[in-house]
Amino acid sequence: MTADVLPALTAGARTAAHPADTPCTHHDSVLADRHDGTVVRHGDAVAKAHAPGTDPAELSRRLELAAHPDLTGTLLAPLRPKPVDLHGRLVTFWPYGTPVDPETPEAAPWEAAATLLAHLHRTPAPDGLPPMRGPAKAARAIARLRTAGPHPAAASVLRAWAALPAWVRAEAPMPPAGTLCHGDLHLGQLVRHPAPSGPWLLIDVDDLGVGVPAWDLARPAAWYACGLLMPDEWTRFLTAYQRAGGPAVPADGDPWPALDVAARALTVQTAALAIAKSVGEDRPLDEVQQAVVDACDRMGAVPPELAQGPTA
């Protein structure tokens, strides 16, 4: 985040929280500061500066959807209906919600995440909504890997990527599922609102759009396949999604034929980012990162169309 944007973003969060002349004892806090977005909190309001180059029309359409009555109780609604320009960055404003606590993994809301996803997927997608951006994000991760510099594990990740269908690599349109998708589901995309103990809601509309619903289940599916998500947690998530009528997988029977390709894509995306960070920080891969890289190496030996179960 550039030095001139962060103070202005913080001021925007204060204005969203209360009128400028209101006495206030709240502290400003930076919740995230990454290349793809910076998030600042003041009191009960949050301001987010979106990634450079974000399309204003598409972001506005996504904001409208988050505020739609059909998605009340599923998506966190914005405080303002349109993004504003701040030093060349698009900024949106949101109520603050309590995030998932990473220090208590045993309390992870897998059932809530799955049920919210199922509700999202069952909501009719309105006309004019842009495509879900999951494949585009995976392609950007591969581009980042290619420019990061040499790494001994890069070749296996690139081989696994090349074996995926063109739509997964953002080189062709997605299959015409026409389903409303989140596009980047993980536990960091849930908050309790009203804070601190309201119901769980999905946040982050940056990748929201029409697409293949299996993509939204792909990250936990990939973690399970890589041995990073315990079988009972995966079962809780999958069972809750099925019970809520989610359309991405059959109501019973083997879900993997529907999930395999997307799970492979998320495995490759995660591995690509892990290697790029490892090279950029001049450090070895940690245990979790090595697990997804190893999965890519195994994936290269088993094409998606031959996979029978979680081989990633």
Short mmCIF file of C-alpha atoms in Angstrom, two decimals:
data_model
loop_
_atom_site.label_atom_id
_atom_site.label_comp_id
_atom_site.label_asym_id
_atom_site.label_seq_id
_atom_site.Cartn_x
_atom_site.Cartn_y
_atom_site.Cartn_z
CA MET A 1 0.00 0.00 0.00
CA THR A 2 1.41 3.39 -1.00
CA ALA A 3 2.02 5.90 1.78
CA ASP A 4 -0.60 8.36 0.50
CA VAL A 5 -3.41 5.78 0.27
CA LEU A 6 -3.20 4.28 3.75
CA PRO A 7 -3.90 7.53 5.69
CA ALA A 8 -6.78 8.34 3.34
CA LEU A 9 -8.15 4.81 3.69
CA THR A 10 -8.00 5.11 7.47
CA ALA A 11 -9.82 8.44 7.33
CA GLY A 12 -12.46 6.81 5.17
CA ALA A 13 -12.99 4.07 7.74
CA ARG A 14 -13.42 6.69 10.47
CA THR A 15 -16.01 8.56 8.40
CA ALA A 16 -17.89 5.33 7.71
CA ALA A 17 -17.92 4.53 11.44
CA HIS A 18 -19.26 7.90 12.61
CA PRO A 19 -19.49 11.59 11.63
CA ALA A 20 -16.18 13.40 11.59
CA ASP A 21 -17.05 15.63 14.55
CA THR A 22 -18.12 12.75 16.82
CA PRO A 23 -15.85 12.14 19.82
CA CYS A 24 -14.22 8.74 19.42
CA THR A 25 -11.84 6.57 21.42
CA HIS A 26 -11.51 3.76 18.85
CA HIS A 27 -8.08 2.90 17.54
CA ASP A 28 -7.32 2.44 13.86
CA SER A 29 -6.03 -0.99 12.89
CA VAL A 30 -4.74 -2.47 9.64
CA LEU A 31 -6.40 -5.88 9.24
CA ALA A 32 -4.63 -6.79 5.99
CA ASP A 33 -2.06 -5.19 3.73
CA ARG A 34 -1.32 -7.30 0.65
CA HIS A 35 -0.69 -6.68 -3.02
CA ASP A 36 -4.32 -7.56 -3.79
CA GLY A 37 -5.95 -5.37 -1.14
CA THR A 38 -5.56 -3.39 2.07
CA VAL A 39 -8.19 -3.46 4.83
CA VAL A 40 -8.42 -0.92 7.67
CA ARG A 41 -10.79 -0.99 10.65
CA HIS A 42 -12.08 1.86 12.77
CA GLY A 43 -14.70 0.96 15.36
CA ASP A 44 -17.52 -0.94 13.71
CA ALA A 45 -16.53 0.03 10.15
CA VAL A 46 -14.01 -1.43 7.71
CA ALA A 47 -12.59 0.19 4.58
CA LYS A 48 -11.03 -1.96 1.86
CA ALA A 49 -8.79 -0.70 -0.93
CA HIS A 50 -9.11 -3.22 -3.75
CA ALA A 51 -6.34 -4.38 -6.03
CA PRO A 52 -5.01 -1.93 -8.63
CA GLY A 53 -6.83 -2.34 -11.91
CA THR A 54 -10.07 -3.60 -10.37
CA ASP A 55 -12.91 -3.08 -12.84
CA PRO A 56 -15.31 -0.49 -11.33
CA ALA A 57 -18.40 -1.76 -13.15
CA GLU A 58 -17.79 -5.35 -12.09
CA LEU A 59 -17.08 -4.38 -8.49
CA SER A 60 -20.26 -2.28 -8.40
CA ARG A 61 -22.26 -5.23 -9.70
CA ARG A 62 -20.80 -7.46 -7.00
CA LEU A 63 -21.63 -4.90 -4.31
CA GLU A 64 -25.22 -4.76 -5.52
CA LEU A 65 -25.44 -8.51 -5.23
CA ALA A 66 -24.03 -8.53 -1.69
CA ALA A 67 -26.74 -6.07 -0.69
CA HIS A 68 -29.56 -8.01 -2.40
CA PRO A 69 -32.35 -9.18 -0.04
CA ASP A 70 -32.12 -12.72 -1.44
CA LEU A 71 -28.65 -13.00 0.08
CA THR A 72 -29.41 -11.51 3.49
CA GLY A 73 -28.01 -13.98 5.97
CA THR A 74 -25.54 -15.37 3.44
CA LEU A 75 -23.29 -12.47 2.38
CA LEU A 76 -22.22 -9.52 4.52
CA ALA A 77 -23.86 -6.43 3.02
CA PRO A 78 -21.75 -3.31 2.35
CA LEU A 79 -22.25 -0.03 4.19
CA ARG A 80 -22.32 1.89 0.92
CA PRO A 81 -23.76 0.71 -2.41
CA LYS A 82 -20.92 1.90 -4.65
CA PRO A 83 -17.12 1.93 -4.51
CA VAL A 84 -15.30 5.23 -4.31
CA ASP A 85 -12.01 6.22 -5.92
CA LEU A 86 -9.17 6.97 -3.53
CA HIS A 87 -5.85 7.95 -5.10
CA GLY A 88 -6.59 5.68 -8.04
CA ARG A 89 -7.74 2.72 -5.92
CA LEU A 90 -11.34 1.55 -5.59
CA VAL A 91 -12.49 1.49 -1.96
CA THR A 92 -15.52 -0.18 -0.40
CA PHE A 93 -16.95 0.10 3.12
CA TRP A 94 -18.27 -2.71 5.31
CA PRO A 95 -19.47 -3.39 8.84
CA TYR A 96 -16.91 -5.10 11.02
CA GLY A 97 -17.45 -8.77 11.80
CA THR A 98 -15.56 -11.13 14.11
CA PRO A 99 -13.34 -13.46 12.04
CA VAL A 100 -12.59 -17.13 12.59
CA ASP A 101 -10.02 -17.54 15.36
CA PRO A 102 -6.94 -19.29 13.90
CA GLU A 103 -5.83 -20.20 17.42
CA THR A 104 -8.83 -22.51 17.95
CA PRO A 105 -8.92 -24.76 14.87
CA GLU A 106 -11.15 -27.22 16.69
CA ALA A 107 -13.90 -24.57 16.61
CA ALA A 108 -13.62 -23.91 12.87
CA PRO A 109 -17.15 -23.35 11.50
CA TRP A 110 -17.03 -25.97 8.74
CA GLU A 111 -20.76 -26.63 8.87
CA ALA A 112 -21.59 -22.94 8.71
CA ALA A 113 -19.25 -22.39 5.77
CA ALA A 114 -20.77 -25.30 3.86
CA THR A 115 -24.35 -24.25 4.58
CA LEU A 116 -23.69 -20.67 3.50
CA LEU A 117 -22.09 -21.94 0.30
CA ALA A 118 -25.07 -24.15 -0.45
CA HIS A 119 -27.43 -21.20 0.05
CA LEU A 120 -25.28 -19.04 -2.22
CA HIS A 121 -25.17 -21.73 -4.91
CA ARG A 122 -28.95 -22.20 -4.78
CA THR A 123 -29.68 -18.48 -5.19
CA PRO A 124 -30.53 -17.63 -8.80
CA ALA A 125 -27.74 -15.62 -10.40
CA PRO A 126 -28.94 -12.24 -11.68
CA ASP A 127 -28.32 -11.11 -15.23
CA GLY A 128 -25.16 -9.16 -15.92
CA LEU A 129 -23.02 -10.69 -13.18
CA PRO A 130 -19.37 -11.19 -14.22
CA PRO A 131 -17.74 -14.63 -14.20
CA MET A 132 -16.42 -16.05 -10.96
CA ARG A 133 -12.70 -15.21 -10.86
CA GLY A 134 -11.30 -18.41 -9.35
CA PRO A 135 -9.57 -19.68 -12.50
CA ALA A 136 -8.16 -16.22 -13.19
CA LYS A 137 -6.61 -16.16 -9.70
CA ALA A 138 -5.09 -19.59 -10.27
CA ALA A 139 -3.59 -18.37 -13.55
CA ARG A 140 -2.13 -15.32 -11.78
CA ALA A 141 -0.51 -17.62 -9.21
CA ILE A 142 1.16 -19.55 -12.03
CA ALA A 143 2.32 -16.30 -13.63
CA ARG A 144 3.82 -15.28 -10.29
CA LEU A 145 5.61 -18.64 -10.06
CA ARG A 146 7.07 -18.23 -13.56
CA THR A 147 8.55 -14.84 -12.70
CA ALA A 148 9.73 -15.68 -9.18
CA GLY A 149 13.01 -17.25 -10.21
CA PRO A 150 14.35 -20.82 -10.31
CA HIS A 151 13.19 -23.40 -7.78
CA PRO A 152 13.65 -27.19 -7.93
CA ALA A 153 9.94 -27.86 -7.33
CA ALA A 154 8.61 -25.47 -9.98
CA ALA A 155 8.71 -28.01 -12.81
CA SER A 156 6.34 -30.46 -11.12
CA VAL A 157 3.86 -27.68 -10.34
CA LEU A 158 3.93 -26.46 -13.93
CA ARG A 159 3.43 -30.03 -15.23
CA ALA A 160 0.38 -30.44 -12.99
CA TRP A 161 -0.93 -27.10 -14.25
CA ALA A 162 -0.47 -28.04 -17.89
CA ALA A 163 -2.51 -31.23 -17.36
CA LEU A 164 -5.59 -29.30 -16.23
CA PRO A 165 -8.46 -28.39 -18.59
CA ALA A 166 -8.24 -25.07 -20.40
CA TRP A 167 -11.15 -23.51 -18.46
CA VAL A 168 -9.37 -24.17 -15.16
CA ARG A 169 -6.30 -22.35 -16.52
CA ALA A 170 -8.49 -19.37 -17.55
CA GLU A 171 -7.69 -20.11 -21.20
CA ALA A 172 -11.30 -20.92 -22.15
CA PRO A 173 -14.77 -20.08 -20.80
CA MET A 174 -15.98 -22.04 -17.80
CA PRO A 175 -18.55 -24.78 -18.41
CA PRO A 176 -22.03 -23.21 -18.51
CA ALA A 177 -23.06 -24.07 -14.95
CA GLY A 178 -24.57 -20.60 -14.41
CA THR A 179 -24.28 -20.95 -10.63
CA LEU A 180 -23.68 -18.07 -8.25
CA CYS A 181 -20.22 -18.72 -6.75
CA HIS A 182 -18.01 -17.09 -4.14
CA GLY A 183 -14.80 -17.80 -6.05
CA ASP A 184 -12.31 -17.85 -3.14
CA LEU A 185 -13.77 -19.80 -0.25
CA HIS A 186 -11.65 -20.40 2.84
CA LEU A 187 -12.25 -19.92 6.55
CA GLY A 188 -10.84 -16.39 6.39
CA GLN A 189 -13.89 -15.47 4.33
CA LEU A 190 -16.31 -15.86 7.24
CA VAL A 191 -17.16 -13.40 10.00
CA ARG A 192 -19.74 -13.20 12.76
CA HIS A 193 -22.00 -10.20 12.33
CA PRO A 194 -23.09 -8.38 14.39
CA ALA A 195 -19.80 -8.76 16.23
CA PRO A 196 -18.81 -10.52 18.33
CA SER A 197 -21.26 -13.44 18.31
CA GLY A 198 -23.79 -12.93 15.52
CA PRO A 199 -24.39 -15.53 12.80
CA TRP A 200 -21.64 -16.45 10.38
CA LEU A 201 -21.67 -14.66 7.02
CA LEU A 202 -19.51 -14.86 3.91
CA ILE A 203 -17.34 -11.85 3.07
CA ASP A 204 -15.13 -10.64 0.20
CA VAL A 205 -16.95 -10.12 -3.09
CA ASP A 206 -13.81 -9.62 -5.21
CA ASP A 207 -14.18 -13.00 -6.94
CA LEU A 208 -17.95 -13.40 -6.73
CA GLY A 209 -19.67 -14.34 -9.98
CA VAL A 210 -21.23 -16.99 -12.15
CA GLY A 211 -19.32 -20.21 -12.56
CA VAL A 212 -18.74 -23.83 -11.56
CA PRO A 213 -19.83 -24.38 -7.93
CA ALA A 214 -17.27 -27.15 -7.34
CA TRP A 215 -14.62 -24.42 -7.25
CA ASP A 216 -16.00 -23.18 -3.93
CA LEU A 217 -15.50 -26.63 -2.37
CA ALA A 218 -12.12 -27.14 -3.96
CA ARG A 219 -9.84 -25.65 -1.30
CA PRO A 220 -11.07 -27.84 1.59
CA ALA A 221 -11.22 -30.77 -0.85
CA ALA A 222 -7.59 -30.12 -1.82
CA TRP A 223 -6.53 -29.86 1.82
CA TYR A 224 -8.24 -33.16 2.54
CA ALA A 225 -6.60 -34.83 -0.46
CA CYS A 226 -3.18 -33.50 0.61
CA GLY A 227 -3.65 -34.72 4.19
CA LEU A 228 -3.89 -31.19 5.59
CA LEU A 229 -7.57 -31.39 6.59
CA MET A 230 -8.64 -34.18 8.91
CA PRO A 231 -11.18 -36.65 7.47
CA ASP A 232 -13.78 -35.83 10.12
CA GLU A 233 -13.56 -32.10 9.31
CA TRP A 234 -13.91 -32.81 5.59
CA THR A 235 -16.92 -35.05 6.33
CA ARG A 236 -18.53 -32.34 8.45
CA PHE A 237 -18.10 -29.80 5.67
CA LEU A 238 -19.26 -32.07 2.85
CA THR A 239 -22.23 -33.48 4.78
CA ALA A 240 -23.45 -30.01 5.76
CA TYR A 241 -23.24 -28.87 2.14
CA GLN A 242 -25.20 -31.88 0.93
CA ARG A 243 -27.85 -31.53 3.63
CA ALA A 244 -28.35 -27.89 2.65
CA GLY A 245 -29.04 -28.93 -0.95
CA GLY A 246 -25.80 -27.67 -2.48
CA PRO A 247 -25.68 -28.46 -6.21
CA ALA A 248 -21.90 -28.89 -6.65
CA VAL A 249 -21.89 -32.58 -5.65
CA PRO A 250 -24.45 -35.40 -5.62
CA ALA A 251 -26.67 -35.67 -2.57
CA ASP A 252 -25.11 -39.07 -1.87
CA GLY A 253 -22.44 -41.27 -3.35
CA ASP A 254 -18.88 -40.38 -4.32
CA PRO A 255 -18.43 -36.58 -4.58
CA TRP A 256 -14.93 -36.77 -6.03
CA PRO A 257 -15.76 -36.96 -9.75
CA ALA A 258 -17.37 -33.53 -9.37
CA LEU A 259 -14.55 -32.09 -7.25
CA ASP A 260 -11.34 -33.58 -8.60
CA VAL A 261 -10.44 -31.07 -11.32
CA ALA A 262 -11.13 -28.00 -9.16
CA ALA A 263 -9.30 -29.54 -6.19
CA ARG A 264 -6.27 -30.14 -8.40
CA ALA A 265 -6.41 -26.52 -9.55
CA LEU A 266 -6.44 -25.20 -5.98
CA THR A 267 -3.58 -27.53 -5.07
CA VAL A 268 -1.52 -26.15 -7.95
CA GLN A 269 -2.45 -22.56 -7.11
CA THR A 270 -1.43 -23.04 -3.48
CA ALA A 271 1.83 -24.70 -4.45
CA ALA A 272 2.68 -21.99 -6.97
CA LEU A 273 2.19 -19.24 -4.40
CA ALA A 274 4.16 -21.20 -1.81
CA ILE A 275 7.15 -21.53 -4.14
CA ALA A 276 6.98 -17.88 -5.21
CA LYS A 277 7.01 -16.78 -1.56
CA SER A 278 9.82 -19.19 -0.76
CA VAL A 279 11.96 -17.78 -3.56
CA GLY A 280 11.08 -14.18 -2.73
CA GLU A 281 11.94 -14.62 0.94
CA ASP A 282 14.97 -16.86 0.26
CA ARG A 283 13.82 -19.61 2.61
CA PRO A 284 12.91 -23.28 2.28
CA LEU A 285 9.33 -24.49 1.99
CA ASP A 286 7.66 -25.24 5.30
CA GLU A 287 5.94 -28.56 6.00
CA VAL A 288 2.51 -27.51 4.76
CA GLN A 289 3.90 -25.91 1.62
CA GLN A 290 5.97 -28.99 0.89
CA ALA A 291 2.83 -31.14 1.20
CA VAL A 292 1.02 -29.29 -1.59
CA VAL A 293 4.14 -29.27 -3.77
CA ASP A 294 4.48 -33.03 -3.27
CA ALA A 295 0.82 -33.43 -4.23
CA CYS A 296 1.49 -31.65 -7.51
CA ASP A 297 4.31 -34.09 -8.21
CA ARG A 298 1.89 -37.01 -7.68
CA MET A 299 -0.78 -35.32 -9.78
CA GLY A 300 1.50 -35.24 -12.79
CA ALA A 301 1.38 -39.04 -12.95
CA VAL A 302 -2.43 -39.30 -12.84
CA PRO A 303 -4.43 -37.24 -15.39
CA PRO A 304 -7.70 -35.80 -14.05
CA GLU A 305 -9.83 -37.97 -16.34
CA LEU A 306 -8.29 -41.13 -14.82
CA ALA A 307 -8.48 -40.11 -11.19
CA GLN A 308 -10.63 -42.30 -8.93
CA GLY A 309 -10.83 -40.45 -5.65
CA PRO A 310 -8.63 -37.94 -3.81
CA THR A 311 -5.31 -38.60 -5.55
CA ALA A 312 -4.14 -35.00 -5.37
#
